[in-house]
Amino acid sequence: MFSPDHANYPNTGRFLAGRLRHEMSEDERAGLETLVSEVKDHKNGDRLIARGDTCNHSTMLIEGFTLRTLEADDRRHGVSFHVPGDFIDLHCFTLKKLDHNIDCVGPVKVGLVPHEAIADVMKDKPHLARLLWFSTLLDAAMHREWIFKLERLTTPKRIAHIFAEIWRRLQMVGMGFDDGFETPLRQSDIADMCGATAIHTNRALSFLREEGIANFQRGEVRIKSRERLEAFAEFSQDYLYGDGDLSLAGDGIKAA
Amino acid sequence: MFSPDHANYPNTGRFLAGRLRHEMSEDERAGLETLVSEVKDHKNGDRLIARGDTCNHSTMLIEGFTLRTLEADDRRHGVSFHVPGDFIDLHCFTLKKLDHNIDCVGPVKVGLVPHEAIADVMKDKPHLARLLWFSTLLDAAMHREWIFKLERLTTPKRIAHIFAEIWRRLQMVGMGFDDGFETPLRQSDIADMCGATAIHTNRALSFLREEGIANFQRGEVRIKSRERLEAFAEFSQDYLYGDGDLSLAGDGIKAA
DNA sequence: CGAATAGTTGAGGCTTCTCAAGGTACGTGG
DNA sequence: CCACGTACCTTGAGAAGCCTCAACTATTCG
C-alpha cells in the first residue's frame, strides 16, 4: 500500500508516501529531490526553528522525530509532531515568520529547501505545487483532530490516540513494526502533547500498561491489539487521508 | 488599518482584510470577485457541508457566522469558527472530501466558487494562488493556537480567548464595536468550542461577568477592557498574522 | 397563552493538579 | 568494577476543576 521510494530518493522519498505519492510522476519525484540544497544533522533538544524567526528556506525531515511547540511561562506545549517524509515547515514559505518552534527529539537529519526553488515550482509546476499545498492541508486536518481529541478525551485516551497516530504515520512511510514502534519521545514529551503534567501522564501510561492497551517503556511502544488501541482512543485514521473513508485513492488531484 | 472593499466587492471584499489584502492588485481583487458563481442564503442550524461530502466548489462566507464541527456519539465539538470574508472550505479544493462539518450559526450568506475556477487561478495567477494558500495556512495557525489553548487554559480562560479572537477577527474585516461585538452564538455553541459542558460553560460565563472581564448575554458581548480580557485569556493576536509580532506588513509575499 | 429553546442553580463524584518524596537507568571518572 | 551524578520515571495525599444528574427559571416564538 505504501512504496517509500527511499532508495531512489534518499532525501524526499518518503514525502506523501501512503497518501498522494502515487500521483507524482517520476519527473515530479526527481524534481522534488533536487529542491533539497543541503542536508544537516541535529541532536536531541536542538531547536530547529524558533517562533518569530524569518526564514528563507523550508525543511524536509529525512530521519528522526520533531515536535512543533509553543511556550508560555516555563511550560512547553506540543501542537503536533513530525515523522520522516514530512515537510516540517513548508508553510513558512508563505507565512515567512513561524508562529511556533520546531524542536528535535532524538537525532535528526533534515534537508533544506530554498524558498526560491519552491517559488519556481509554484510558477512552473502547478500539479506539484498543488501536492505541496495538499501536504500543508494534511497538517491542518491533523490539527483539527487534535482539537477534537483535546476537547473530548481524558489523558489515557489522548495518549492512546497519539500512539495510534504515530504508529499509522510511521507505517505510511515504511517504518514501524507489526507490534508497535520505537520513538525517542520521553514521558514529558508525551505530557507536552497531552496538556497534562508529567506526573499524571506517568499514571496514565501505567494505566495503559495494566489494561494491556499499550506498553510504553523508554521509547519502546508495544501494542498487542491495534483494534483495541484504536477503539479505546476513539481513533480513526480517516483524517490522515491515507486508507480511510476520506481516502483520495483513484479520485485524487487532477493536473491543475 | 483595514479597508474592507465591501462596497466595491460585495462578495469577496472582506477576504484577507487586515492581513494581506493590501497586497492584492485591483486586477486580483476583481478576479477574485468573479470566482463567485452563485450566492446562497442559509438559516440557523443548516449544515453547509457534512464530513465526507465530495465537493466540486468551495465556499466564501459573505455574511454571518459558521462553525467547523466534528461529531462523536451525540456530542458535537467545534474546532474553529468563521466570520465574513473567510474562505470556509478552500481546502476542499485540494482535499476533495472534508474531514469535518460546516454548520451555520444564525442566518448566513455564502458565495460558491467552482473548483475549475480555482484551478485556473493556480495555473494562471501564481501570486493570487499563493494568497489563497496563505489563507488556508492562517487556518492552520489558528488551529495551533487552539490546541495550545486547550492544553493550557481552564474553561473561563478558554472562553475569554474565544471572545478575544472573535473580536479581533471581526474588527479586521470592519465589523465589531469598540466595546465588544455581537454574535449569534449560544452558550452551548461556546461549550462545543471549549470542550466543556453547557452547564460548566454557564458557570464560567457567570464568573467572567462577575469579574467584569466580559459580559455575554444572548449573543451580546460587552467588554470593558480589551487589555484585561486578553491578559486573562493569555491571548496575543500574533497568530492571526494581522498587526502582531508575526505581521507580514511591508514584508509580504512577493510575486511568485 | 403554551411550547420550545436557552439559561441557571445545587450536590456528589471523577479527573487532574500541586507539592513532596522516592526509585531506576545509564553514563562518567576514579 | 564501583561511586556518583543526572535524567527519567514512580508513588502518595490533599485540593481544584469539571462532569453528571436533577431540578428550576427566563426568553422567544407561533
XYZ file of C-alpha atoms (C1' of nucleotides) in Angstrom:
572
model
C 0.000 0.000 0.000
C 2.973 2.306 0.563
C 6.093 2.482 -1.531
C 8.732 4.599 0.092
C 10.973 5.472 -2.819
C 13.620 5.777 -0.214
C 16.316 4.055 -2.262
C 15.767 6.244 -5.322
C 15.180 9.498 -3.496
C 17.048 9.396 -0.201
C 16.036 12.913 0.855
C 12.414 13.141 -0.222
C 11.412 9.539 -0.967
C 9.015 9.400 1.964
C 7.145 12.612 1.141
C 3.414 11.853 0.930
C 4.119 8.100 0.954
C 0.854 6.312 1.638
C -1.064 9.449 0.653
C -0.748 11.066 -2.754
C 2.758 9.996 -3.644
C 1.311 7.562 -6.160
C 0.123 10.602 -8.102
C 3.599 12.001 -8.502
C 5.238 11.412 -11.858
C 8.865 10.303 -11.976
C 9.591 13.781 -13.216
C 7.991 15.330 -10.160
C 9.734 12.932 -7.782
C 13.080 13.769 -9.302
C 12.224 17.473 -9.300
C 11.289 17.359 -5.646
C 14.526 15.602 -4.737
C 16.581 18.334 -6.392
C 14.857 21.001 -4.272
C 16.992 19.928 -1.317
C 20.062 22.111 -1.433
C 21.726 20.966 1.783
C 21.462 18.160 4.330
C 22.062 18.811 8.016
C 22.277 16.748 11.185
C 20.933 17.793 14.566
C 20.926 16.321 18.020
C 18.291 15.780 20.664
C 16.891 19.001 22.063
C 18.060 21.272 19.243
C 15.546 23.932 18.315
C 15.485 23.883 14.503
C 13.310 26.968 14.239
C 12.125 29.389 16.900
C 8.839 31.271 16.887
C 9.206 34.564 15.094
C 12.236 33.547 13.032
C 12.192 34.830 9.494
C 13.106 32.008 7.171
C 14.046 31.812 3.526
C 14.121 28.041 3.307
C 11.847 25.208 4.363
C 12.788 21.890 5.946
C 12.202 18.303 4.889
C 12.520 15.798 7.727
C 14.682 12.955 6.427
C 15.396 10.964 9.587
C 14.194 11.308 13.151
C 11.412 12.924 15.028
C 10.479 16.544 15.730
C 7.853 18.388 17.758
C 6.058 21.623 16.976
C 5.823 23.516 20.210
C 4.505 26.702 21.733
C 5.754 28.025 25.032
C 4.264 30.071 27.837
C 5.854 30.811 31.180
C 8.102 27.846 31.707
C 5.752 25.281 30.247
C 6.207 23.844 26.765
C 3.194 22.612 24.806
C 3.274 20.302 21.801
C 0.844 21.077 18.989
C 1.991 18.395 16.539
C 4.839 16.061 15.716
C 6.675 15.024 12.578
C 7.996 11.774 11.204
C 10.402 11.233 8.293
C 8.949 12.396 4.979
C 7.162 15.386 6.490
C 7.766 18.835 5.076
C 8.103 20.308 8.547
C 7.717 23.997 7.856
C 6.608 24.291 4.277
C 4.064 26.852 5.467
C 6.820 29.307 6.301
C 7.317 29.669 2.544
C 4.095 31.640 2.642
C 3.838 32.845 6.251
C 7.502 33.924 6.355
C 7.508 34.080 10.152
C 6.530 30.981 12.024
C 4.105 31.078 14.939
C 5.757 28.124 16.683
C 9.036 26.333 17.373
C 10.376 23.116 15.863
C 12.265 21.014 18.402
C 14.299 17.876 17.710
C 13.549 14.772 19.730
C 16.464 12.394 19.359
C 18.958 12.660 16.493
C 17.540 14.259 13.383
C 18.546 14.652 9.741
C 16.898 17.355 7.648
C 17.060 18.654 4.088
C 16.909 22.387 3.435
C 14.820 23.673 0.534
C 15.389 27.306 -0.551
C 12.216 29.306 -0.987
C 13.246 30.429 -4.471
C 13.098 26.775 -5.515
C 9.551 26.493 -4.166
C 8.553 29.713 -5.917
C 9.754 28.161 -9.175
C 7.561 25.149 -8.523
C 4.595 27.476 -7.921
C 5.235 29.118 -11.273
C 6.177 26.169 -13.454
C 4.724 23.013 -11.920
C 1.154 23.652 -10.785
C 0.435 19.977 -10.125
C 3.423 19.549 -7.857
C 2.561 22.900 -6.264
C -0.862 21.547 -5.513
C 0.649 18.489 -3.846
C 2.772 20.768 -1.683
C -0.351 22.680 -0.758
C -2.055 19.375 -0.032
C 0.658 18.448 2.440
C 0.082 21.654 4.410
C -3.641 20.923 4.439
C -2.925 17.491 5.878
C -1.275 19.300 8.752
C -4.400 21.358 9.266
C -6.589 18.243 9.214
C -4.366 16.670 11.866
C -4.603 19.845 13.930
C -8.392 19.625 13.815
C -8.312 16.043 15.022
C -6.081 17.112 17.895
C -8.502 19.862 18.855
C -11.290 17.322 18.803
C -9.206 14.909 20.853
C -8.330 17.538 23.462
C -11.927 18.653 23.789
C -13.182 15.129 24.162
C -10.729 12.639 25.643
C -9.198 12.003 29.062
C -5.434 11.743 29.363
C -5.163 7.947 28.930
C -7.213 8.179 25.753
C -5.244 11.160 24.500
C -2.057 9.169 24.900
C -3.564 6.164 23.157
C -4.629 8.488 20.343
C -1.106 9.825 19.979
C 0.298 6.304 19.893
C -2.240 5.273 17.272
C -1.386 8.287 15.127
C 2.381 7.832 15.388
C 2.086 4.155 14.529
C -0.055 4.749 11.452
C 2.073 7.620 10.221
C 5.288 5.638 10.645
C 3.819 2.749 8.729
C 2.703 5.007 5.891
C 6.338 5.911 5.306
C 7.546 2.325 5.627
C 8.605 2.447 9.270
C 7.205 0.952 12.451
C 6.647 -2.719 13.275
C 3.701 -5.078 13.340
C 3.514 -4.956 17.110
C 4.383 -1.317 17.752
C 7.108 1.204 17.130
C 10.095 2.969 18.591
C 10.291 6.668 19.345
C 12.757 8.963 21.064
C 9.854 10.590 22.955
C 10.099 10.697 26.738
C 7.146 10.761 29.105
C 7.493 14.509 29.492
C 7.228 14.976 25.700
C 4.017 12.995 25.687
C 2.793 15.136 28.569
C 3.534 18.237 26.480
C 1.345 16.881 23.678
C -1.500 15.959 26.021
C -1.694 19.135 28.005
C -1.155 17.060 31.141
C 1.543 17.114 33.789
C 4.364 14.610 33.563
C 3.093 13.038 36.776
C -0.405 12.498 35.505
C 0.983 11.236 32.211
C 3.012 8.704 34.118
C -0.084 7.411 35.873
C -1.993 7.301 32.605
C 0.810 5.284 30.991
C 0.714 2.847 33.909
C -2.996 2.502 33.337
C -2.497 1.711 29.633
C 0.119 -0.878 30.617
C -2.076 -2.538 33.228
C -5.022 -2.659 30.850
C -2.843 -4.251 28.165
C -3.650 -1.473 25.715
C -0.145 -0.166 25.129
C 3.175 -0.760 26.807
C 5.419 2.311 26.667
C 8.841 1.905 28.167
C 11.618 4.356 27.418
C 10.631 4.854 23.813
C 9.651 1.248 23.078
C 5.945 1.029 22.399
C 4.436 -2.469 22.195
C 0.817 -2.905 21.307
C -0.994 -6.229 21.423
C -4.093 -5.243 19.519
C -4.306 -2.287 17.170
C -8.066 -2.715 17.162
C -8.267 -2.375 20.916
C -5.888 0.610 20.998
C -7.758 2.495 18.312
C -11.166 1.719 19.806
C -10.032 2.914 23.222
C -8.613 6.113 21.708
C -11.688 6.672 19.520
C -9.119 6.834 16.748
C -9.979 6.567 13.099
C -7.270 7.106 10.515
C -9.571 8.962 8.125
C -8.072 12.343 8.905
C -4.651 11.192 7.750
C -6.086 10.914 4.237
C -4.421 7.553 3.663
C -6.626 4.452 3.536
C -9.663 5.634 5.490
C -13.103 6.810 4.491
C -11.742 10.105 3.235
C -9.141 8.385 1.044
C -8.335 10.079 -2.225
C -7.172 6.878 -3.936
C -8.354 6.745 -7.527
C -10.015 10.098 -7.081
C -7.106 12.356 -6.477
C -5.823 15.651 -7.705
C -6.067 16.046 -11.428
C -3.424 18.089 -13.115
C -4.268 21.674 -12.305
C -5.520 49.614 9.191
C -8.194 47.574 7.462
C -10.043 48.532 4.332
C -12.915 46.245 3.656
C -13.528 46.742 -0.025
C -17.003 45.736 0.805
C -18.656 48.342 -1.377
C -16.609 47.506 -4.462
C -16.572 43.766 -3.997
C -19.712 42.753 -2.126
C -18.948 39.030 -2.197
C -15.230 38.887 -1.546
C -14.349 42.376 -0.302
C -13.537 41.134 3.191
C -11.200 38.341 2.125
C -7.855 38.761 3.921
C -8.851 42.257 5.088
C -6.429 43.314 7.796
C -3.978 40.639 6.643
C -2.575 40.505 3.127
C -5.420 42.164 1.241
C -3.240 45.244 0.799
C -1.029 43.084 -1.413
C -3.802 42.278 -3.836
C -3.818 44.285 -7.053
C -7.109 45.685 -8.334
C -6.869 43.047 -11.000
C -6.656 40.310 -8.428
C -9.490 41.753 -6.363
C -11.712 41.875 -9.399
C -10.606 38.407 -10.467
C -11.393 37.016 -7.041
C -14.850 38.584 -7.074
C -15.692 36.920 -10.385
C -14.825 33.495 -8.967
C -18.153 33.526 -7.101
C -20.620 31.874 -9.431
C -23.640 31.827 -7.143
C -24.806 33.391 -3.878
C -26.923 31.414 -1.436
C -28.728 32.097 1.827
C -28.929 29.696 4.722
C -30.617 29.703 8.087
C -29.501 28.935 11.600
C -28.578 25.306 12.104
C -28.134 24.417 8.436
C -25.235 22.115 7.767
C -23.487 23.623 4.763
C -21.132 20.692 4.299
C -21.050 17.341 6.054
C -17.946 15.303 6.791
C -17.144 13.004 3.887
C -19.047 15.021 1.279
C -17.298 15.232 -2.053
C -17.338 18.802 -3.230
C -16.555 20.484 -6.515
C -16.887 24.013 -5.256
C -15.615 25.981 -2.278
C -17.465 28.499 -0.153
C -16.807 32.141 0.666
C -18.602 33.371 3.775
C -20.218 36.700 2.877
C -22.455 37.362 5.866
C -22.950 35.538 9.133
C -21.147 33.066 11.266
C -20.276 29.381 10.845
C -18.686 26.644 12.934
C -16.445 23.818 11.865
C -17.506 20.792 13.827
C -16.701 17.159 14.401
C -19.162 14.794 15.972
C -18.894 11.672 18.106
C -21.742 9.849 19.785
C -24.261 12.580 20.382
C -21.761 15.276 21.238
C -20.748 17.988 18.792
C -17.304 19.586 19.045
C -16.256 22.880 17.495
C -12.758 23.032 16.019
C -12.939 26.543 14.574
C -15.318 29.299 13.552
C -15.645 31.638 10.605
C -16.520 35.279 10.166
C -17.404 37.143 6.955
C -14.530 37.204 4.485
C -13.326 33.705 5.351
C -12.906 31.169 2.591
C -14.616 28.498 4.667
C -13.628 25.346 2.857
C -11.000 26.360 0.356
C -9.042 23.311 1.458
C -11.618 21.006 -0.063
C -10.340 22.179 -3.450
C -7.333 20.026 -2.690
C -8.603 17.505 -0.142
C -11.781 16.826 -2.112
C -13.504 15.202 0.865
C -13.741 17.221 4.032
C -12.905 15.760 7.408
C -15.422 17.951 9.220
C -18.819 19.652 9.021
C -19.633 23.305 8.434
C -22.650 24.430 10.458
C -24.459 27.761 10.214
C -24.970 29.764 13.380
C -27.638 32.353 12.705
C -28.562 33.460 9.172
C -25.751 33.069 6.675
C -24.977 34.222 3.146
C -22.299 32.390 1.142
C -20.747 32.604 -2.305
C -19.968 29.418 -4.199
C -16.685 29.163 -6.111
C -16.363 26.319 -8.640
C -13.150 24.352 -8.360
C -12.408 24.761 -12.066
C -12.162 28.495 -11.415
C -9.628 27.904 -8.630
C -7.650 25.531 -10.847
C -7.422 28.342 -13.410
C -6.045 30.638 -10.740
C -3.439 28.004 -9.838
C -2.381 27.825 -13.468
C -2.530 31.485 -14.495
C -2.209 33.643 -11.381
C 0.520 32.291 -9.131
C 0.512 35.325 -6.838
C -3.211 35.105 -6.169
C -2.823 31.346 -5.796
C -0.248 31.967 -3.149
C -2.631 34.267 -1.287
C -5.264 31.547 -1.369
C -2.723 29.144 0.032
C -1.847 31.728 2.667
C -5.448 31.857 3.807
C -5.510 28.101 4.413
C -2.276 28.411 6.383
C -3.888 31.071 8.552
C -6.473 28.445 9.429
C -3.716 26.062 10.441
C -2.052 28.721 12.592
C -5.366 29.356 14.345
C -5.770 25.614 14.888
C -2.378 25.500 16.555
C -3.331 28.313 18.887
C -6.492 26.431 19.798
C -4.505 23.290 20.586
C -2.241 25.373 22.785
C -5.256 26.986 24.443
C -6.954 23.649 25.120
C -3.790 22.145 26.565
C -3.172 25.112 28.780
C -6.273 27.036 29.858
C -9.229 26.419 32.151
C -12.737 26.939 30.819
C -13.149 30.607 31.837
C -9.868 31.427 30.112
C -10.762 29.392 27.050
C -13.971 31.363 26.715
C -12.139 34.644 27.166
C -9.712 33.521 24.479
C -12.540 32.774 22.073
C -14.081 36.183 22.752
C -10.756 37.890 22.176
C -10.271 36.059 18.885
C -13.770 36.735 17.593
C -13.471 40.390 18.466
C -10.123 40.835 16.707
C -11.210 38.904 13.648
C -14.419 40.859 13.328
C -12.537 44.130 13.566
C -10.066 43.036 10.903
C -12.942 42.780 8.445
C -14.500 46.051 9.568
C -17.079 44.646 11.956
C -17.399 44.622 15.735
C -17.595 47.620 18.064
C -15.250 49.469 20.356
C -16.767 47.890 23.432
C -17.473 44.394 22.157
C -19.358 42.577 19.439
C -22.498 40.693 18.594
C -22.639 37.040 17.667
C -25.403 34.513 17.055
C -23.520 32.001 19.236
C -25.450 30.448 22.128
C -23.870 29.193 25.337
C -23.996 25.638 24.019
C -22.010 26.654 20.916
C -19.336 28.149 23.119
C -19.356 24.959 25.155
C -18.769 22.990 21.944
C -15.698 25.108 21.204
C -14.318 24.758 24.726
C -14.735 21.045 25.178
C -16.825 21.800 28.250
C -20.414 21.003 29.134
C -23.048 23.677 28.651
C -23.540 23.747 32.419
C -19.919 24.352 33.201
C -19.761 26.931 30.421
C -22.678 28.718 32.012
C -20.852 28.907 35.341
C -17.687 30.086 33.609
C -19.638 32.839 31.840
C -21.085 33.925 35.175
C -17.581 34.097 36.517
C -16.428 36.318 33.639
C -19.434 38.553 34.245
C -18.819 38.842 37.985
C -15.161 39.589 37.430
C -16.034 42.296 34.920
C -13.939 40.637 32.229
C -16.668 40.003 29.674
C -20.409 40.235 29.749
C -22.044 37.702 27.440
C -25.802 37.824 27.245
C -27.663 36.129 24.410
C -25.126 36.999 21.791
C -24.279 40.481 23.062
C -20.717 40.588 24.269
C -19.622 43.710 26.150
C -16.054 44.098 27.232
C -14.810 46.912 29.426
C -11.111 46.448 28.913
C -9.574 44.634 25.978
C -6.280 44.655 27.806
C -7.756 42.874 30.784
C -9.625 40.351 28.634
C -6.572 39.491 26.574
C -4.301 39.266 29.601
C -6.713 36.951 31.384
C -7.007 34.752 28.283
C -3.245 34.791 27.677
C -4.261 35.983 24.228
C -1.891 37.567 21.782
C -3.083 38.342 18.297
C 0.207 37.341 16.659
C -1.144 34.094 15.303
C -3.796 35.928 13.282
C -0.977 37.419 11.206
C -2.527 40.871 11.306
C -0.807 43.551 13.367
C 1.130 41.434 15.840
C 4.755 40.390 16.128
C 4.411 37.999 13.224
C 2.903 40.648 10.971
C 3.827 40.466 7.320
C 3.211 44.149 6.658
C 5.831 45.548 4.333
C 7.458 42.184 4.123
C 4.825 40.148 2.419
C 4.564 37.762 -0.431
C 6.468 38.850 -3.469
C 5.070 37.878 -6.809
C 5.877 34.214 -7.214
C -51.110 31.652 26.135
C -48.462 27.449 25.635
C -44.466 25.140 23.826
C -39.835 25.159 22.843
C -35.362 26.906 23.395
C -31.933 28.950 26.276
C -30.022 29.858 30.580
C -29.352 28.992 35.880
C -28.542 26.563 40.318
C -27.250 22.679 43.632
C -24.914 18.369 45.155
C -21.990 14.423 44.740
C -18.242 12.112 42.178
C -14.394 11.577 38.830
C -10.240 13.664 36.613
C -6.369 16.220 37.025
C -3.218 19.348 39.545
C 0.221 20.524 43.055
C 3.568 19.630 46.414
C 6.606 16.349 48.226
C 9.312 12.326 48.321
C 11.474 8.167 46.380
C 13.175 4.901 42.869
C 15.567 3.363 38.453
C 18.585 3.538 34.265
C 22.737 4.951 32.399
C 26.985 7.373 31.593
C 31.456 9.222 33.635
C 35.512 9.293 36.356
C 38.247 7.030 39.860
C 34.318 -2.616 38.822
C 32.294 0.717 41.764
C 30.766 5.503 43.248
C 28.408 9.088 41.870
C 25.557 12.397 39.056
C 21.874 13.260 36.121
C 17.880 12.462 33.619
C 13.906 9.876 33.773
C 10.315 7.529 35.992
C 7.115 6.276 40.105
C 4.174 6.848 44.211
C 1.179 9.250 47.801
C -2.128 12.704 49.537
C -4.897 16.768 49.551
C -7.031 20.462 46.631
C -9.076 22.451 42.424
C -11.594 21.926 38.113
C -15.048 19.747 35.658
C -18.805 16.282 34.976
C -23.379 14.159 35.733
C -27.943 14.044 37.277
C -31.744 16.637 38.528
C -34.326 20.275 39.010
C -35.920 25.163 38.046
C -36.305 29.992 35.591
C -36.273 33.155 31.635
C -36.903 34.263 26.929
C -38.659 33.642 22.291
C -41.997 32.419 19.025
C -46.224 30.548 16.989
